[in-house]
């Protein structure tokens, strides 16, 4: 399925390489039907700050299909992630603003009003003319890149290559709990870590921070692929992560976690969802000279560009990662940074695992569209046990 989609969508590259040929008078020609809606309800922010910058409006700009490979999705449910809380406070603004497509933000140079929310489950309302893999009324799920307007709104526009058909076995609320953490775990474990369903069966994987969004997904995917999975989490999450499939569980609240971990057989890959001082000891837990990798999701990349500007921030980042990679390479282990990467084809593969009963959605709490500030409060307090989801509009099968 994914390969068919790759072939079909290779046509997009021509159009995407020439965005300058698109002008406003041509925009409507790219979509299969005309629209009369110009505004929609959404939660927006007009400046960076704490929860009080969140503002509900009925007059947010309706998304427009600016490129022929785009689709408009009516949002039934939106998942929240720690990055939404960070972006509300201005995290990544320098880099993300640079990546924002001027055709997909308002005519002003500003990113505001900005719509947060990175996960969506909903139904396709409109397709660009080059979209072959999807049709109007298809039920879909997707993770929205942080440089695009988000899903805390009634509609969102996405590239078709970011979108995937939703698993039939999940409600929209459940489906909205998966795409962002799935695309992140996939990028870190598959693209960066080199794991796949065929090479995991004899591998020992350590997940630092297993009880949150990324961890709960990663445990299930790795167990479906036959890996042995060790997890660190709080003592009160032990049963929860074991139910998801974790083989060994180490309580990080009981004392320095590196001591019990070093008593275990060494690992082939470590996924670090915690950061901080973990780098000081975690790489010693890998099997040296065997291709073993440490992949951390907690990187200073966006902080560097926020603090130093794009050019200096990127130079600082490159220098930091190169120095660390070299330092560990001489000890026989690989040091890597992992990043979220939007991918509809990866979600196609995840859908198959979900519909086969190998991965379940872990929804910790749901909120209504009027409760978005409360949902942010929940995520900001931390101690996640799975995902927080906002139900956006009536009409989904579960709403
Ligand atoms: N680089 C990238 O592109 C991306 C990076 N990330 C980053 O990855 C990290 C994980 O994301 P996500 O899973 O969504 O976050 P969540 O907030 O959903 O989960 C974090 C989990 O870690 C647990 N935890 C906290 N401290 C420790 C510790 N010292 N040891 C073990 N567990 C701990 C928390 O529970 P408790 O405190 O109760 O123990 C919580 O369950 C975040 O820092 C996020 O910013 C996420 C996505 C993309």
Coordinates of C-alpha atoms and ligand atoms in Angstrom, one line a residue:
X1 CA 0.0 0.0 0.0
X2 CA 2.7 2.5 1.0
X3 CA 4.7 1.8 -2.1
X4 CA 1.7 2.5 -4.4
X5 CA 1.2 5.7 -2.6
X6 CA 4.9 6.7 -3.1
X7 CA 4.6 6.1 -6.8
X8 CA 1.4 8.1 -7.1
X9 CA 2.7 11.0 -5.1
X10 CA 6.0 11.3 -6.9
X11 CA 4.1 13.7 -9.2
X12 CA 3.9 16.2 -6.4
X13 CA 7.6 16.9 -6.5
X14 CA 7.2 18.9 -9.7
X15 CA 4.6 21.2 -8.2
X16 CA 6.4 21.5 -4.9
X17 CA 9.6 22.6 -6.5
X18 CA 7.8 25.5 -8.1
X19 CA 5.6 27.2 -5.5
X20 CA 6.4 30.6 -7.1
X21 CA 4.1 29.8 -10.0
X22 CA 1.1 29.7 -7.7
X23 CA -0.7 33.0 -7.3
X24 CA -4.0 33.7 -5.6
X25 CA -6.0 33.8 -8.8
X26 CA -4.9 30.2 -9.6
X27 CA -5.4 28.8 -6.1
X28 CA -9.0 27.7 -6.7
X29 CA -8.0 25.9 -9.8
X30 CA -6.0 23.4 -7.7
X31 CA -9.0 22.1 -5.7
X32 CA -11.7 19.8 -6.9
X33 CA -14.6 21.8 -5.5
X34 CA -15.2 25.4 -4.6
X35 CA -15.9 26.5 -1.0
X36 CA -17.9 29.4 0.4
X37 CA -16.6 29.2 4.0
X38 CA -14.0 31.8 4.9
X39 CA -14.0 31.5 8.7
X40 CA -14.1 28.7 11.3
X41 CA -13.9 28.2 15.1
X42 CA -10.4 27.7 16.5
X43 CA -8.2 28.2 19.5
X44 CA -5.5 30.6 18.6
X45 CA -2.6 32.5 20.2
X46 CA -1.8 36.1 19.3
X47 CA 1.5 36.1 21.3
X48 CA 3.7 33.7 23.2
X49 CA 3.1 33.1 26.9
X50 CA 1.4 31.0 29.5
X51 CA -2.1 29.5 29.3
X52 CA -3.9 32.8 29.3
X53 CA -2.7 33.5 25.7
X54 CA -5.0 30.8 24.4
X55 CA -8.1 32.5 22.8
X56 CA -11.2 31.0 21.3
X57 CA -12.5 32.6 18.1
X58 CA -15.2 31.8 15.7
X59 CA -13.4 33.9 13.1
X60 CA -10.2 32.1 12.4
X61 CA -9.2 32.0 8.7
X62 CA -10.5 28.9 6.9
X63 CA -7.6 26.9 5.5
X64 CA -6.9 27.2 1.7
X65 CA -5.5 24.6 -0.6
X66 CA -2.4 26.4 -1.9
X67 CA -0.7 23.4 -3.6
X68 CA -2.3 20.7 -5.7
X69 CA -1.1 17.9 -3.4
X70 CA -2.9 19.3 -0.3
X71 CA -6.1 18.2 1.4
X72 CA -8.4 19.9 3.8
X73 CA -9.4 17.8 6.8
X74 CA -12.4 18.4 9.0
X75 CA -11.1 17.8 12.5
X76 CA -13.0 15.4 14.8
X77 CA -10.3 15.0 17.4
X78 CA -6.9 16.6 18.2
X79 CA -4.1 15.2 20.3
X80 CA -1.9 17.4 22.5
X81 CA 1.8 16.9 23.0
X82 CA 4.5 18.5 25.2
X83 CA 5.6 20.5 22.1
X84 CA 2.2 22.3 22.1
X85 CA 2.9 23.7 25.6
X86 CA 6.4 24.6 24.5
X87 CA 5.3 26.3 21.3
X88 CA 2.7 28.3 23.2
X89 CA 5.6 29.7 25.1
X90 CA 7.6 30.6 22.0
X91 CA 9.8 27.4 21.7
X92 CA 11.3 27.0 18.3
X93 CA 9.8 30.3 17.0
X94 CA 12.9 31.3 15.1
X95 CA 13.3 28.1 13.1
X96 CA 9.6 27.3 12.7
X97 CA 8.8 30.8 11.5
X98 CA 11.5 30.5 8.8
X99 CA 10.0 27.2 7.7
X100 CA 6.4 28.5 7.6
X101 CA 5.0 28.7 4.1
X102 CA 4.0 32.3 3.3
X103 CA 1.0 30.8 1.3
X104 CA -0.2 29.0 4.4
X105 CA -0.1 31.8 6.9
X106 CA -2.1 35.0 6.7
X107 CA -0.9 37.7 4.3
X108 CA 1.0 39.4 7.1
X109 CA 4.6 38.4 7.9
X110 CA 3.6 37.3 11.4
X111 CA 2.9 33.7 12.4
X112 CA 0.0 35.0 14.5
X113 CA -2.8 34.1 15.0
X114 CA -1.2 30.7 15.5
X115 CA -3.2 27.5 15.9
X116 CA -1.6 24.8 18.0
X117 CA -2.3 21.0 18.0
X118 CA -0.2 18.5 16.2
X119 CA -2.4 15.4 16.0
X120 CA -5.6 15.1 13.9
X121 CA -8.2 12.5 13.3
X122 CA -11.0 13.5 11.0
X123 CA -12.5 13.3 7.5
X124 CA -11.2 14.8 4.2
X125 CA -13.4 17.6 3.0
X126 CA -11.6 18.7 -0.1
X127 CA -8.7 17.4 -2.2
X128 CA -6.2 19.3 -4.4
X129 CA -6.3 18.2 -8.0
X130 CA -3.1 16.1 -7.8
X131 CA -4.3 14.0 -4.8
X132 CA -4.9 10.5 -6.1
X133 CA -4.6 8.4 -2.9
X134 CA -7.4 10.1 -1.0
X135 CA -11.0 11.1 -1.7
X136 CA -13.4 13.4 -0.1
X137 CA -15.1 11.8 3.0
X138 CA -12.1 9.5 3.6
X139 CA -11.5 9.1 7.3
X140 CA -7.9 10.0 8.0
X141 CA -5.3 10.6 10.7
X142 CA -2.1 12.6 10.6
X143 CA 0.6 14.4 12.5
X144 CA 0.9 18.1 11.6
X145 CA 4.4 19.5 11.3
X146 CA 5.0 22.3 13.8
X147 CA 5.6 24.9 11.1
X148 CA 1.9 24.5 9.9
X149 CA -1.3 25.7 11.5
X150 CA -2.5 23.0 13.9
X151 CA -5.6 20.9 14.7
X152 CA -7.2 22.9 17.5
X153 CA -9.6 24.2 14.8
X154 CA -12.6 22.8 12.9
X155 CA -10.4 22.4 9.7
X156 CA -6.8 22.0 8.9
X157 CA -4.8 21.8 5.6
X158 CA -2.1 19.2 5.1
X159 CA 0.0 17.7 2.4
X160 CA -1.4 14.4 1.3
X161 CA 2.0 12.7 2.0
X162 CA 1.5 13.6 5.7
X163 CA -2.0 12.0 5.8
X164 CA -3.0 8.3 6.2
X165 CA -6.3 6.4 6.3
X166 CA -7.3 6.1 9.9
X167 CA -7.4 2.6 11.5
X168 CA -10.9 1.2 11.2
X169 CA -10.6 -0.3 14.7
X170 CA -10.2 3.1 16.4
X171 CA -12.6 5.9 17.2
X172 CA -11.5 9.4 16.2
X173 CA -10.6 10.2 19.8
X174 CA -8.4 7.1 20.0
X175 CA -6.8 7.8 16.6
X176 CA -5.9 11.3 17.6
X177 CA -3.7 9.9 20.3
X178 CA -1.2 8.2 18.0
X179 CA 0.2 10.1 14.9
X180 CA 2.7 12.6 16.4
X181 CA 4.2 10.1 18.8
X182 CA 4.1 7.3 16.2
X183 CA 5.9 9.5 13.6
X184 CA 8.4 10.5 16.3
X185 CA 9.1 7.0 17.4
X186 CA 9.2 5.8 13.8
X187 CA 11.7 8.5 12.9
X188 CA 13.9 7.8 15.9
X189 CA 13.8 4.0 15.9
X190 CA 13.5 3.2 12.2
X191 CA 15.1 6.1 10.3
X192 CA 17.7 6.9 12.9
X193 CA 18.0 3.7 14.9
X194 CA 17.9 1.4 11.9
X195 CA 15.2 -1.0 13.5
X196 CA 12.5 -2.6 11.5
X197 CA 10.0 -5.5 11.9
X198 CA 12.5 -8.0 10.5
X199 CA 15.6 -7.2 12.5
X200 CA 14.3 -6.7 16.1
X201 CA 13.7 -10.2 17.3
X202 CA 17.1 -10.7 19.1
X203 CA 17.5 -7.0 20.0
X204 CA 17.5 -5.6 23.5
X205 CA 16.0 -2.1 23.6
X206 CA 16.0 0.3 26.6
X207 CA 13.4 3.1 26.6
X208 CA 14.2 5.9 29.1
X209 CA 10.8 7.4 30.0
X210 CA 8.3 4.7 29.0
X211 CA 5.1 6.0 30.5
X212 CA 4.4 9.1 28.3
X213 CA 3.2 9.5 24.8
X214 CA 6.3 8.4 22.9
X215 CA 7.2 5.7 25.3
X216 CA 3.8 4.0 25.4
X217 CA 3.8 3.9 21.6
X218 CA 7.4 2.7 21.3
X219 CA 7.0 -0.1 23.7
X220 CA 4.1 -1.5 21.7
X221 CA 5.7 -1.2 18.3
X222 CA 9.0 -2.8 19.5
X223 CA 7.1 -5.7 21.2
X224 CA 5.1 -6.2 18.0
X225 CA 8.4 -6.5 16.2
X226 CA 9.7 -9.1 18.7
X227 CA 12.3 -7.0 20.6
X228 CA 13.1 -7.4 24.3
X229 CA 12.1 -4.1 25.9
X230 CA 13.3 -2.6 29.1
X231 CA 11.7 0.6 30.4
X232 CA 12.4 3.2 33.0
X233 CA 9.4 4.9 34.6
X234 CA 8.0 5.9 38.0
X235 CA 7.1 3.1 40.4
X236 CA 3.3 3.9 40.0
X237 CA 3.6 3.4 36.2
X238 CA 5.2 0.0 36.4
X239 CA 2.0 -2.0 36.0
X240 CA 0.8 0.3 33.2
X241 CA 4.0 -0.2 31.1
X242 CA 4.0 -4.0 31.8
X243 CA 0.5 -4.2 30.4
X244 CA 1.7 -2.6 27.2
X245 CA 4.3 -5.3 26.9
X246 CA 7.5 -4.1 28.7
X247 CA 9.7 -7.0 29.7
X248 CA 11.8 -5.4 32.4
X249 CA 10.9 -2.2 34.3
X250 CA 13.2 -0.1 36.4
X251 CA 11.8 2.5 38.8
X252 CA 13.7 5.8 38.4
X253 CA 12.2 7.2 41.6
X254 CA 13.9 4.5 43.8
X255 CA 17.4 5.9 43.4
X256 CA 20.0 6.4 40.6
X257 CA 18.6 4.4 37.8
X258 CA 22.0 3.7 36.2
X259 CA 22.8 1.2 39.0
X260 CA 20.0 -1.3 38.4
X261 CA 20.3 -0.8 34.6
X262 CA 24.0 -1.6 34.6
X263 CA 23.3 -4.9 36.3
X264 CA 21.3 -6.0 33.2
X265 CA 22.7 -7.4 30.0
X266 CA 23.8 -4.6 27.7
X267 CA 21.5 -3.0 25.1
X268 CA 21.5 -2.8 21.3
X269 CA 19.6 0.5 21.2
X270 CA 18.5 3.2 23.8
X271 CA 15.6 5.6 23.1
X272 CA 16.0 8.5 25.4
X273 CA 12.7 10.4 26.1
X274 CA 14.1 12.0 29.3
X275 CA 17.3 13.9 28.5
X276 CA 19.1 15.9 31.2
X277 CA 22.0 14.0 32.7
X278 CA 21.0 10.6 31.1
X279 CA 23.8 11.1 28.5
X280 CA 26.4 11.0 31.2
X281 CA 25.7 7.3 31.9
X282 CA 23.3 5.8 29.4
X283 CA 25.9 5.2 26.6
X284 CA 27.8 2.9 28.9
X285 CA 24.8 0.5 28.9
X286 CA 25.2 -0.2 25.1
X287 CA 27.1 -3.2 23.6
X288 CA 30.3 -1.7 22.4
X289 CA 31.6 -2.3 18.8
X290 CA 28.4 -3.9 17.7
X291 CA 26.7 -1.0 15.9
X292 CA 24.7 -0.2 19.1
X293 CA 23.0 3.2 19.1
X294 CA 21.8 5.8 21.6
X295 CA 19.0 8.0 20.1
X296 CA 17.9 11.0 22.2
X297 CA 14.7 13.0 21.5
X298 CA 15.7 15.7 23.9
X299 CA 18.0 17.9 21.8
X300 CA 19.0 21.6 22.1
X301 CA 18.4 22.2 18.4
X302 CA 15.5 24.6 18.6
X303 CA 16.7 26.3 21.8
X304 CA 20.0 27.0 20.1
X305 CA 18.3 28.7 17.1
X306 CA 15.9 30.6 19.5
X307 CA 18.8 31.8 21.5
X308 CA 21.5 32.4 18.9
X309 CA 19.5 33.0 15.7
X310 CA 19.3 30.6 12.8
X311 CA 22.9 30.7 11.4
X312 CA 24.8 30.7 14.8
X313 CA 22.2 28.3 16.3
X314 CA 22.7 25.8 13.5
X315 CA 26.5 26.0 13.7
X316 CA 26.4 25.5 17.4
X317 CA 24.1 22.5 17.0
X318 CA 26.2 20.9 14.3
X319 CA 29.4 21.4 16.5
X320 CA 27.6 19.9 19.5
X321 CA 26.3 16.8 17.8
X322 CA 29.5 16.2 15.9
X323 CA 31.6 16.5 19.1
X324 CA 29.4 14.1 21.0
X325 CA 29.1 11.6 18.1
X326 CA 32.9 11.5 17.8
X327 CA 33.5 11.2 21.6
X328 CA 31.2 8.1 21.7
X329 CA 32.4 6.6 18.4
X330 CA 35.9 6.1 19.8
X331 CA 34.2 4.0 22.6
X332 CA 32.5 1.9 20.0
X333 CA 28.9 3.2 20.3
X334 CA 26.8 5.6 18.1
X335 CA 25.3 8.8 19.5
X336 CA 22.3 10.2 17.5
X337 CA 19.6 12.9 17.8
X338 CA 16.1 11.9 16.9
X339 CA 13.4 14.2 15.5
X340 CA 9.7 14.0 14.7
X341 CA 9.2 13.6 10.9
X342 CA 5.7 13.7 9.4
X343 CA 5.0 10.7 7.3
X344 CA 1.8 9.3 5.9
X345 CA 3.5 6.1 4.7
X346 CA 4.8 5.4 8.2
X347 CA 1.3 5.9 9.6
X348 CA 0.0 3.4 6.9
X349 CA 2.3 0.8 8.5
X350 CA 1.2 1.8 12.0
X351 CA -2.5 1.5 10.9
X352 CA -1.9 -2.1 9.9
X353 CA -0.4 -2.9 13.4
X354 CA -3.3 -1.1 15.1
X355 CA -5.9 -3.0 13.1
X356 CA -4.1 -6.3 13.7
X357 CA -4.5 -5.6 17.5
X358 CA -0.7 -5.1 18.0
X359 CA -0.9 -1.5 19.1
X360 CA -3.6 0.2 21.0
X361 CA -4.3 3.9 21.6
X362 CA -3.4 5.0 25.1
X363 CA -5.8 7.9 25.9
X364 CA -5.3 9.1 29.4
X365 CA -7.8 12.0 29.4
X366 CA -10.2 13.6 26.9
X367 CA -11.4 17.2 26.9
X368 CA -14.2 19.0 24.9
X369 CA -13.4 21.8 22.5
X370 CA -14.4 24.4 25.1
X371 CA -11.8 22.9 27.5
X372 CA -8.6 23.5 25.5
X373 CA -7.0 25.6 28.3
X374 CA -7.7 22.7 30.8
X375 CA -6.2 20.2 28.3
X376 CA -3.0 22.4 28.1
X377 CA -2.9 22.5 31.9
X378 CA -3.1 18.8 32.1
X379 CA -0.2 18.3 29.6
X380 CA 1.9 21.0 31.3
X381 CA 1.6 19.3 34.7
X382 CA 3.6 16.3 33.2
X383 CA 3.4 12.8 34.6
X384 CA 1.6 11.7 31.5
X385 CA 0.3 8.1 31.3
X386 CA -0.4 8.1 27.6
X387 CA -2.1 10.9 25.7
X388 CA -4.4 13.9 26.2
X389 CA -7.0 14.3 23.4
X390 CA -9.4 17.2 22.6
X391 CA -12.7 16.3 20.9
X392 CA -13.2 19.1 18.4
X393 CA -16.4 18.6 16.5
X394 CA -19.5 16.5 16.5
X395 CA -19.9 14.0 13.6
X396 CA -17.1 11.6 14.4
X397 CA -18.4 8.1 15.1
X398 CA -17.4 8.5 18.8
X399 CA -18.7 12.0 19.5
Ligands
LIG1 N1 13.0 15.7 19.1 C1 11.7 15.6 18.7 O1 11.3 15.8 17.6 C2 10.7 15.2 19.7 C3 11.0 15.3 21.1 N2 10.1 14.9 22.0 C4 10.5 14.9 23.4 O2 10.5 13.6 23.9 C5 10.2 13.6 25.3 C6 9.0 12.6 25.5 O3 7.9 13.1 24.9 P1 6.4 12.5 25.3 O4 6.5 11.0 25.5 O5 5.4 13.0 24.3 O6 6.3 13.2 26.7 P2 5.2 12.9 27.9 O7 5.1 14.2 28.7 O8 4.0 12.3 27.3 O9 5.9 11.8 28.8 C7 7.0 11.9 29.5 C8 7.1 10.8 30.5 O10 8.3 10.6 31.1 C9 8.1 10.3 32.5 N3 9.4 10.7 33.2 C10 9.7 11.9 33.6 N4 10.9 11.9 34.1 C11 11.4 10.7 34.0 C12 12.7 10.1 34.3 N5 13.7 10.7 34.8 N6 12.8 8.8 34.0 C13 11.8 8.0 33.4 N7 10.6 8.6 33.1 C14 10.4 9.9 33.4 C15 6.9 11.1 32.9 O11 6.2 10.5 34.0 P3 6.6 10.8 35.5 O12 7.1 12.2 35.6 O13 5.3 10.6 36.3 O14 7.6 9.7 35.8 C16 6.0 10.9 31.6 O15 5.3 9.7 31.7 C17 9.8 15.1 25.6 O16 10.9 15.7 26.2 C18 9.5 15.7 24.3 O17 9.7 17.1 24.3 C19 8.8 14.4 21.7 C20 8.5 14.4 20.4 C21 9.3 14.8 19.3

